[in-house]
Structures are given as C-alpha cells and as structure tokens.
Amino acid sequence: TEFYLTATHFHPEHDLGAGGFPPHTQMLRSRAQIAEIEASGLETAKRFSGFSPLHAELLAGAEFRKADVVFDQEHVVDLGGVRVRVLAMGYNHTRGDTAFFVEPDGVLFSGDVVMTALPNVGNSTFAQWLASMDRFEKLQPKRIVPSHGPMGDAAMIATYRTFLQTVQRRVGELKQQGRTIDEATATVAAELQGAYPGAGNRLAGTIRAAYNQAP
C-alpha cells in the first residue's frame, strides 16, 4: 500500500511530526518548501522551542523529513478514482506554502493561505495573496479545510479577497494624501475594526505591508 505525506508549510506544528510516520511513507515537497527548510527551518524550530518547556520537549531532536518526491508547481497523486493535486502556492504565509485539492470531491486543504483568521501579508505581497485567491477560486472548491479554525466554503476566498483589496485601496489613498505609515495604520485599523473584529496584529501587519507596497 502506497502512503503519501505532505505538509502545508514548514512551521514546526505543521511539519516536524512527519518523522513519526512509517519508513515506507513517501514525503512530497515543493522545491520552494525544501529551500525554505534549508534556509531557516531548524532556526524556526529553535524559536518555537522557546515558547514553553513542553514545546522544547516535543521538538527535542526533531528533524525535517527528507523529500521522496520533489516538484516545482504541481504534483498529482492518483489514489485510484481519487486524484489529489498538490499545489505549490508561492510566498503567502511562507515561501513554501502548499495546498491540496481532492478530485472529484472538490475539497481544498488550504493550509494557512485561506482560513477564518485574516491574513497578515507581512513580507509577502498583495499581488501574490490575490493571485492565490484567484487560483483557489478557479478550483471551485465545495469545501475548504484550513490548517486552523473551522471549515468553510468558497465564501472564505471571497472574504480574503475583499479584505485585501479594501486595505490596499484605502491605504493607497492615505499614502497619496501624505499620511505617514503610523497614521495610515491607525486610521485604517479604526475604520475596519468593526468589520473585522479580533483581527489585531494581523490587521496592523497587513496595513503596514500595503503602505510599503503602495506607489
């Protein structure tokens, strides 16, 4: 029996349990994910280890599982009547974001690229996040299973797109008016806190990214 394993991204709570699977398991990774692991994977694990004694205990000696199958943009796994498309999504939440679309069921495992929690654009770009929303929408998923939080449907994609476009447009207007990044952040956060309660640091981080990327 073939057994396949993938990870949505390299963060420890998503990836470093891979070593617990049987030896014959085939690990699938995109080249972008492999490069990110090589660049900063264990440093990130060390940072997570500092969160608590329990984190340190769980991550002690953990190593990233080496890839058996390496792909660039997409790899298809045929499970016999069910196809799983493994998709390298580009740099959204991480540089090695990976999503999985199950055909014919129409189930999208979106990782941290679409969830009920709003995105923090951070060091990524609005263009990349919006391109990912377009890519997800074209799949026409019936059900979306994110890495965190409740499941949903294509409405999650629409919510992300509306949020990103709203922040991008409003921050662009304020920057054109000569507002500073701190002024723009305070203004837009106040304007949107009612529509997006609990967004907190994710909202502020996205506003600052929009300011830095605006012309």
mmCIF file of N, CA and C in Angstrom, residues 83-182:
data_model
loop_
_atom_site.group_PDB
_atom_site.id
_atom_site.type_symbol
_atom_site.label_atom_id
_atom_site.label_comp_id
_atom_site.label_asym_id
_atom_site.label_seq_id
_atom_site.Cartn_x
_atom_site.Cartn_y
_atom_site.Cartn_z
ATOM 1 N N ARG A 83 -8.071 11.777 -7.305
ATOM 2 C CA ARG A 83 -6.813 12.463 -7.590
ATOM 3 C C ARG A 83 -6.614 13.576 -6.581
ATOM 4 N N VAL A 84 -5.379 13.694 -6.100
ATOM 5 C CA VAL A 84 -5.036 14.795 -5.206
ATOM 6 C C VAL A 84 -3.999 15.651 -5.903
ATOM 7 N N ARG A 85 -4.350 16.891 -6.144
ATOM 8 C CA ARG A 85 -3.419 17.841 -6.754
ATOM 9 C C ARG A 85 -2.678 18.562 -5.631
ATOM 10 N N VAL A 86 -1.366 18.410 -5.598
ATOM 11 C CA VAL A 86 -0.522 19.047 -4.593
ATOM 12 C C VAL A 86 0.042 20.306 -5.233
ATOM 13 N N LEU A 87 -0.289 21.467 -4.683
ATOM 14 C CA LEU A 87 -0.051 22.753 -5.341
ATOM 15 C C LEU A 87 0.942 23.608 -4.575
ATOM 16 N N ALA A 88 2.037 23.988 -5.222
ATOM 17 C CA ALA A 88 2.950 24.975 -4.654
ATOM 18 C C ALA A 88 2.332 26.351 -4.880
ATOM 19 N N MET A 89 2.074 27.089 -3.801
ATOM 20 C CA MET A 89 1.286 28.306 -3.889
ATOM 21 C C MET A 89 2.107 29.589 -3.946
ATOM 22 N N GLY A 90 3.438 29.506 -3.855
ATOM 23 C CA GLY A 90 4.231 30.731 -3.809
ATOM 24 C C GLY A 90 4.277 31.281 -2.397
ATOM 25 N N TYR A 91 4.867 32.461 -2.257
ATOM 26 C CA TYR A 91 5.095 33.053 -0.939
ATOM 27 C C TYR A 91 3.866 33.824 -0.477
ATOM 28 N N ASN A 92 3.071 33.200 0.370
ATOM 29 C CA ASN A 92 1.946 33.852 1.029
ATOM 30 C C ASN A 92 2.263 33.928 2.523
ATOM 31 N N HIS A 93 1.843 32.905 3.262
ATOM 32 C CA HIS A 93 2.175 32.808 4.687
ATOM 33 C C HIS A 93 3.652 32.444 4.869
ATOM 34 N N THR A 94 4.133 31.525 4.046
ATOM 35 C CA THR A 94 5.554 31.163 3.993
ATOM 36 C C THR A 94 5.949 31.021 2.527
ATOM 37 N N ARG A 95 7.244 30.913 2.285
ATOM 38 C CA ARG A 95 7.718 30.758 0.905
ATOM 39 C C ARG A 95 7.344 29.399 0.327
ATOM 40 N N GLY A 96 7.164 28.413 1.196
ATOM 41 C CA GLY A 96 6.868 27.066 0.725
ATOM 42 C C GLY A 96 5.441 26.632 0.924
ATOM 43 N N ASP A 97 4.497 27.571 0.925
ATOM 44 C CA ASP A 97 3.090 27.221 1.115
ATOM 45 C C ASP A 97 2.644 26.177 0.093
ATOM 46 N N THR A 98 1.938 25.165 0.588
ATOM 47 C CA THR A 98 1.449 24.081 -0.262
ATOM 48 C C THR A 98 -0.010 23.818 0.078
ATOM 49 N N ALA A 99 -0.825 23.650 -0.961
ATOM 50 C CA ALA A 99 -2.243 23.338 -0.782
ATOM 51 C C ALA A 99 -2.537 22.024 -1.503
ATOM 52 N N PHE A 100 -3.686 21.427 -1.152
ATOM 53 C CA PHE A 100 -4.049 20.133 -1.720
ATOM 54 C C PHE A 100 -5.512 20.157 -2.132
ATOM 55 N N PHE A 101 -5.768 19.771 -3.383
ATOM 56 C CA PHE A 101 -7.139 19.759 -3.884
ATOM 57 C C PHE A 101 -7.515 18.335 -4.259
ATOM 58 N N VAL A 102 -8.579 17.842 -3.630
ATOM 59 C CA VAL A 102 -9.012 16.465 -3.819
ATOM 60 C C VAL A 102 -10.115 16.412 -4.871
ATOM 61 N N GLU A 103 -9.841 15.702 -5.959
ATOM 62 C CA GLU A 103 -10.837 15.498 -7.010
ATOM 63 C C GLU A 103 -11.336 14.044 -6.932
ATOM 64 N N PRO A 104 -12.608 13.779 -7.194
ATOM 65 C CA PRO A 104 -13.652 14.709 -7.637
ATOM 66 C C PRO A 104 -14.450 15.336 -6.501
ATOM 67 N N ASP A 105 -14.013 15.172 -5.261
ATOM 68 C CA ASP A 105 -14.808 15.645 -4.121
ATOM 69 C C ASP A 105 -14.867 17.168 -4.011
ATOM 70 N N GLY A 106 -13.899 17.848 -4.610
ATOM 71 C CA GLY A 106 -13.902 19.304 -4.543
ATOM 72 C C GLY A 106 -13.515 19.842 -3.184
ATOM 73 N N VAL A 107 -12.633 19.122 -2.478
ATOM 74 C CA VAL A 107 -12.198 19.553 -1.144
ATOM 75 C C VAL A 107 -10.807 20.170 -1.244
ATOM 76 N N LEU A 108 -10.681 21.382 -0.776
ATOM 77 C CA LEU A 108 -9.422 22.111 -0.797
ATOM 78 C C LEU A 108 -8.842 22.181 0.611
ATOM 79 N N PHE A 109 -7.648 21.641 0.787
ATOM 80 C CA PHE A 109 -6.892 21.811 2.026
ATOM 81 C C PHE A 109 -5.967 23.003 1.802
ATOM 82 N N SER A 110 -6.310 24.122 2.419
ATOM 83 C CA SER A 110 -5.726 25.415 2.053
ATOM 84 C C SER A 110 -4.535 25.839 2.898
ATOM 85 N N GLY A 111 -4.177 25.058 3.925
ATOM 86 C CA GLY A 111 -3.079 25.475 4.789
ATOM 87 C C GLY A 111 -3.415 26.768 5.507
ATOM 88 N N ASP A 112 -2.440 27.660 5.584
ATOM 89 C CA ASP A 112 -2.661 28.976 6.198
ATOM 90 C C ASP A 112 -2.939 30.047 5.146
ATOM 91 N N VAL A 113 -3.165 29.637 3.900
ATOM 92 C CA VAL A 113 -3.367 30.609 2.821
ATOM 93 C C VAL A 113 -4.791 31.137 2.810
ATOM 94 N N VAL A 114 -5.756 30.344 3.261
ATOM 95 C CA VAL A 114 -7.132 30.806 3.483
ATOM 96 C C VAL A 114 -7.644 30.144 4.751
ATOM 97 N N MET A 115 -8.056 30.975 5.704
ATOM 98 C CA MET A 115 -8.642 30.493 6.958
ATOM 99 C C MET A 115 -9.736 31.479 7.369
ATOM 100 N N THR A 116 -10.366 31.214 8.505
ATOM 101 C CA THR A 116 -11.302 32.215 9.027
ATOM 102 C C THR A 116 -10.528 33.389 9.618
ATOM 103 N N ALA A 117 -9.346 33.128 10.196
ATOM 104 C CA ALA A 117 -8.485 34.221 10.649
ATOM 105 C C ALA A 117 -7.952 34.966 9.429
ATOM 106 N N LEU A 118 -7.873 36.280 9.531
ATOM 107 C CA LEU A 118 -7.435 37.085 8.392
ATOM 108 C C LEU A 118 -5.937 36.920 8.139
ATOM 109 N N PRO A 119 -5.499 37.181 6.899
ATOM 110 C CA PRO A 119 -4.076 37.047 6.597
ATOM 111 C C PRO A 119 -3.270 38.216 7.138
ATOM 112 N N ASN A 120 -2.019 37.949 7.441
ATOM 113 C CA ASN A 120 -1.047 39.005 7.703
ATOM 114 C C ASN A 120 -0.082 38.984 6.529
ATOM 115 N N VAL A 121 -0.192 39.942 5.634
ATOM 116 C CA VAL A 121 0.606 39.931 4.409
ATOM 117 C C VAL A 121 2.098 39.945 4.737
ATOM 118 N N GLY A 122 2.469 40.686 5.767
ATOM 119 C CA GLY A 122 3.851 40.664 6.235
ATOM 120 C C GLY A 122 4.878 40.944 5.157
ATOM 121 N N ASN A 123 5.812 40.019 4.951
ATOM 122 C CA ASN A 123 6.869 40.195 3.958
ATOM 123 C C ASN A 123 6.481 39.688 2.582
ATOM 124 N N SER A 124 5.272 39.177 2.446
ATOM 125 C CA SER A 124 4.779 38.766 1.143
ATOM 126 C C SER A 124 4.230 39.998 0.413
ATOM 127 N N THR A 125 3.470 39.768 -0.646
ATOM 128 C CA THR A 125 2.898 40.882 -1.407
ATOM 129 C C THR A 125 1.393 40.694 -1.585
ATOM 130 N N PHE A 126 0.713 41.802 -1.749
ATOM 131 C CA PHE A 126 -0.717 41.738 -2.033
ATOM 132 C C PHE A 126 -0.958 41.036 -3.361
ATOM 133 N N ALA A 127 -0.081 41.269 -4.330
ATOM 134 C CA ALA A 127 -0.238 40.624 -5.644
ATOM 135 C C ALA A 127 -0.212 39.107 -5.506
ATOM 136 N N GLN A 128 0.682 38.597 -4.678
ATOM 137 C CA GLN A 128 0.776 37.146 -4.505
ATOM 138 C C GLN A 128 -0.446 36.586 -3.797
ATOM 139 N N TRP A 129 -0.870 37.219 -2.715
ATOM 140 C CA TRP A 129 -2.058 36.736 -1.995
ATOM 141 C C TRP A 129 -3.292 36.744 -2.899
ATOM 142 N N LEU A 130 -3.460 37.819 -3.666
ATOM 143 C CA LEU A 130 -4.630 37.905 -4.541
ATOM 144 C C LEU A 130 -4.543 36.885 -5.671
ATOM 145 N N ALA A 131 -3.336 36.628 -6.176
ATOM 146 C CA ALA A 131 -3.163 35.590 -7.199
ATOM 147 C C ALA A 131 -3.521 34.218 -6.633
ATOM 148 N N SER A 132 -3.189 33.987 -5.375
ATOM 149 C CA SER A 132 -3.546 32.719 -4.735
ATOM 150 C C SER A 132 -5.057 32.587 -4.586
ATOM 151 N N MET A 133 -5.732 33.697 -4.266
ATOM 152 C CA MET A 133 -7.186 33.651 -4.183
ATOM 153 C C MET A 133 -7.786 33.313 -5.555
ATOM 154 N N ASP A 134 -7.222 33.897 -6.615
ATOM 155 C CA ASP A 134 -7.697 33.582 -7.967
ATOM 156 C C ASP A 134 -7.504 32.102 -8.281
ATOM 157 N N ARG A 135 -6.362 31.581 -7.898
ATOM 158 C CA ARG A 135 -6.063 30.177 -8.169
ATOM 159 C C ARG A 135 -7.016 29.257 -7.410
ATOM 160 N N PHE A 136 -7.266 29.584 -6.165
ATOM 161 C CA PHE A 136 -8.209 28.787 -5.380
ATOM 162 C C PHE A 136 -9.620 28.863 -5.960
ATOM 163 N N GLU A 137 -10.023 30.058 -6.348
ATOM 164 C CA GLU A 137 -11.380 30.234 -6.851
ATOM 165 C C GLU A 137 -11.608 29.417 -8.120
ATOM 166 N N LYS A 138 -10.593 29.351 -8.981
ATOM 167 C CA LYS A 138 -10.724 28.586 -10.225
ATOM 168 C C LYS A 138 -10.927 27.096 -9.976
ATOM 169 N N LEU A 139 -10.495 26.623 -8.812
ATOM 170 C CA LEU A 139 -10.710 25.218 -8.468
ATOM 171 C C LEU A 139 -12.169 24.930 -8.142
ATOM 172 N N GLN A 140 -12.931 25.963 -7.818
ATOM 173 C CA GLN A 140 -14.342 25.848 -7.440
ATOM 174 C C GLN A 140 -14.541 24.819 -6.304
ATOM 175 N N PRO A 141 -13.863 25.041 -5.189
ATOM 176 C CA PRO A 141 -13.972 24.073 -4.088
ATOM 177 C C PRO A 141 -15.365 24.058 -3.472
ATOM 178 N N LYS A 142 -15.810 22.854 -3.129
ATOM 179 C CA LYS A 142 -17.085 22.706 -2.422
ATOM 180 C C LYS A 142 -16.891 22.846 -0.912
ATOM 181 N N ARG A 143 -15.714 22.489 -0.452
ATOM 182 C CA ARG A 143 -15.394 22.556 0.965
ATOM 183 C C ARG A 143 -13.939 22.957 1.115
ATOM 184 N N ILE A 144 -13.669 23.862 2.047
ATOM 185 C CA ILE A 144 -12.301 24.284 2.326
ATOM 186 C C ILE A 144 -11.943 23.858 3.747
ATOM 187 N N VAL A 145 -10.823 23.170 3.860
ATOM 188 C CA VAL A 145 -10.320 22.716 5.159
ATOM 189 C C VAL A 145 -9.017 23.462 5.431
ATOM 190 N N PRO A 146 -9.037 24.471 6.283
ATOM 191 C CA PRO A 146 -7.824 25.234 6.571
ATOM 192 C C PRO A 146 -6.961 24.547 7.612
ATOM 193 N N SER A 147 -5.761 25.042 7.812
ATOM 194 C CA SER A 147 -4.875 24.485 8.835
ATOM 195 C C SER A 147 -5.405 24.748 10.240
ATOM 196 N N HIS A 148 -6.050 25.895 10.422
ATOM 197 C CA HIS A 148 -6.544 26.291 11.748
ATOM 198 C C HIS A 148 -7.982 26.770 11.606
ATOM 199 N N GLY A 149 -8.771 26.530 12.627
ATOM 200 C CA GLY A 149 -10.120 27.069 12.642
ATOM 201 C C GLY A 149 -11.121 26.197 11.906
ATOM 202 N N PRO A 150 -12.364 26.656 11.855
ATOM 203 C CA PRO A 150 -13.440 25.856 11.264
ATOM 204 C C PRO A 150 -13.334 25.734 9.752
ATOM 205 N N MET A 151 -13.956 24.677 9.227
ATOM 206 C CA MET A 151 -14.037 24.501 7.778
ATOM 207 C C MET A 151 -15.030 25.493 7.194
ATOM 208 N N GLY A 152 -14.963 25.644 5.871
ATOM 209 C CA GLY A 152 -15.873 26.554 5.207
ATOM 210 C C GLY A 152 -16.004 26.212 3.740
ATOM 211 N N ASP A 153 -16.403 27.213 2.964
ATOM 212 C CA ASP A 153 -16.546 27.005 1.525
ATOM 213 C C ASP A 153 -15.913 28.180 0.796
ATOM 214 N N ALA A 154 -16.280 28.359 -0.475
ATOM 215 C CA ALA A 154 -15.639 29.384 -1.301
ATOM 216 C C ALA A 154 -15.850 30.801 -0.764
ATOM 217 N N ALA A 155 -16.807 30.980 0.140
ATOM 218 C CA ALA A 155 -17.006 32.297 0.739
ATOM 219 C C ALA A 155 -15.766 32.758 1.493
ATOM 220 N N MET A 156 -14.966 31.823 1.981
ATOM 221 C CA MET A 156 -13.732 32.182 2.674
ATOM 222 C C MET A 156 -12.774 32.899 1.725
ATOM 223 N N ILE A 157 -12.730 32.433 0.493
ATOM 224 C CA ILE A 157 -11.866 33.053 -0.518
ATOM 225 C C ILE A 157 -12.339 34.477 -0.793
ATOM 226 N N ALA A 158 -13.643 34.644 -0.954
ATOM 227 C CA ALA A 158 -14.209 35.973 -1.219
ATOM 228 C C ALA A 158 -13.927 36.927 -0.065
ATOM 229 N N THR A 159 -13.999 36.439 1.163
ATOM 230 C CA THR A 159 -13.717 37.280 2.332
ATOM 231 C C THR A 159 -12.269 37.760 2.314
ATOM 232 N N TYR A 160 -11.350 36.864 2.014
ATOM 233 C CA TYR A 160 -9.939 37.249 1.945
ATOM 234 C C TYR A 160 -9.712 38.285 0.846
ATOM 235 N N ARG A 161 -10.304 38.041 -0.325
ATOM 236 C CA ARG A 161 -10.096 38.970 -1.434
ATOM 237 C C ARG A 161 -10.635 40.357 -1.084
ATOM 238 N N THR A 162 -11.829 40.406 -0.531
ATOM 239 C CA THR A 162 -12.422 41.696 -0.165
ATOM 240 C C THR A 162 -11.566 42.418 0.866
ATOM 241 N N PHE A 163 -11.102 41.701 1.865
ATOM 242 C CA PHE A 163 -10.252 42.290 2.899
ATOM 243 C C PHE A 163 -8.968 42.860 2.296
ATOM 244 N N LEU A 164 -8.285 42.068 1.491
ATOM 245 C CA LEU A 164 -7.012 42.502 0.909
ATOM 246 C C LEU A 164 -7.204 43.712 0.000
ATOM 247 N N GLN A 165 -8.229 43.671 -0.823
ATOM 248 C CA GLN A 165 -8.467 44.779 -1.752
ATOM 249 C C GLN A 165 -8.903 46.043 -1.015
ATOM 250 N N THR A 166 -9.673 45.886 0.049
ATOM 251 C CA THR A 166 -10.111 47.045 0.830
ATOM 252 C C THR A 166 -8.928 47.731 1.496
ATOM 253 N N VAL A 167 -8.070 46.947 2.137
ATOM 254 C CA VAL A 167 -6.891 47.514 2.786
ATOM 255 C C VAL A 167 -5.977 48.166 1.750
ATOM 256 N N GLN A 168 -5.746 47.484 0.657
ATOM 257 C CA GLN A 168 -4.852 48.001 -0.383
ATOM 258 C C GLN A 168 -5.354 49.340 -0.930
ATOM 259 N N ARG A 169 -6.650 49.422 -1.214
ATOM 260 C CA ARG A 169 -7.216 50.651 -1.768
ATOM 261 C C ARG A 169 -7.166 51.801 -0.762
ATOM 262 N N ARG A 170 -7.599 51.538 0.466
ATOM 263 C CA ARG A 170 -7.694 52.607 1.467
ATOM 264 C C ARG A 170 -6.314 53.119 1.872
ATOM 265 N N VAL A 171 -5.370 52.210 2.058
ATOM 266 C CA VAL A 171 -4.020 52.628 2.427
ATOM 267 C C VAL A 171 -3.378 53.413 1.288
ATOM 268 N N GLY A 172 -3.631 52.982 0.052
ATOM 269 C CA GLY A 172 -3.105 53.721 -1.093
ATOM 270 C C GLY A 172 -3.608 55.148 -1.132
ATOM 271 N N GLU A 173 -4.888 55.337 -0.806
ATOM 272 C CA GLU A 173 -5.465 56.680 -0.768
ATOM 273 C C GLU A 173 -4.770 57.538 0.291
ATOM 274 N N LEU A 174 -4.579 56.976 1.471
ATOM 275 C CA LEU A 174 -3.966 57.739 2.559
ATOM 276 C C LEU A 174 -2.498 58.065 2.273
ATOM 277 N N LYS A 175 -1.804 57.153 1.644
ATOM 278 C CA LYS A 175 -0.405 57.418 1.313
ATOM 279 C C LYS A 175 -0.312 58.544 0.290
ATOM 280 N N GLN A 176 -1.233 58.541 -0.677
ATOM 281 C CA GLN A 176 -1.261 59.612 -1.672
ATOM 282 C C GLN A 176 -1.555 60.964 -1.030
ATOM 283 N N GLN A 177 -2.287 60.941 0.088
ATOM 284 C CA GLN A 177 -2.596 62.182 0.811
ATOM 285 C C GLN A 177 -1.442 62.639 1.700
ATOM 286 N N GLY A 178 -0.384 61.859 1.746
ATOM 287 C CA GLY A 178 0.786 62.239 2.519
ATOM 288 C C GLY A 178 0.791 61.753 3.956
ATOM 289 N N ARG A 179 -0.120 60.838 4.301
ATOM 290 C CA ARG A 179 -0.135 60.303 5.659
ATOM 291 C C ARG A 179 1.083 59.405 5.892
ATOM 292 N N THR A 180 1.588 59.392 7.105
ATOM 293 C CA THR A 180 2.702 58.506 7.454
ATOM 294 C C THR A 180 2.181 57.079 7.627
ATOM 295 N N ILE A 181 3.091 56.131 7.708
ATOM 296 C CA ILE A 181 2.679 54.739 7.873
ATOM 297 C C ILE A 181 1.951 54.528 9.196
ATOM 298 N N ASP A 182 2.389 55.227 10.248
ATOM 299 C CA ASP A 182 1.707 55.093 11.542
ATOM 300 C C ASP A 182 0.314 55.702 11.490
#
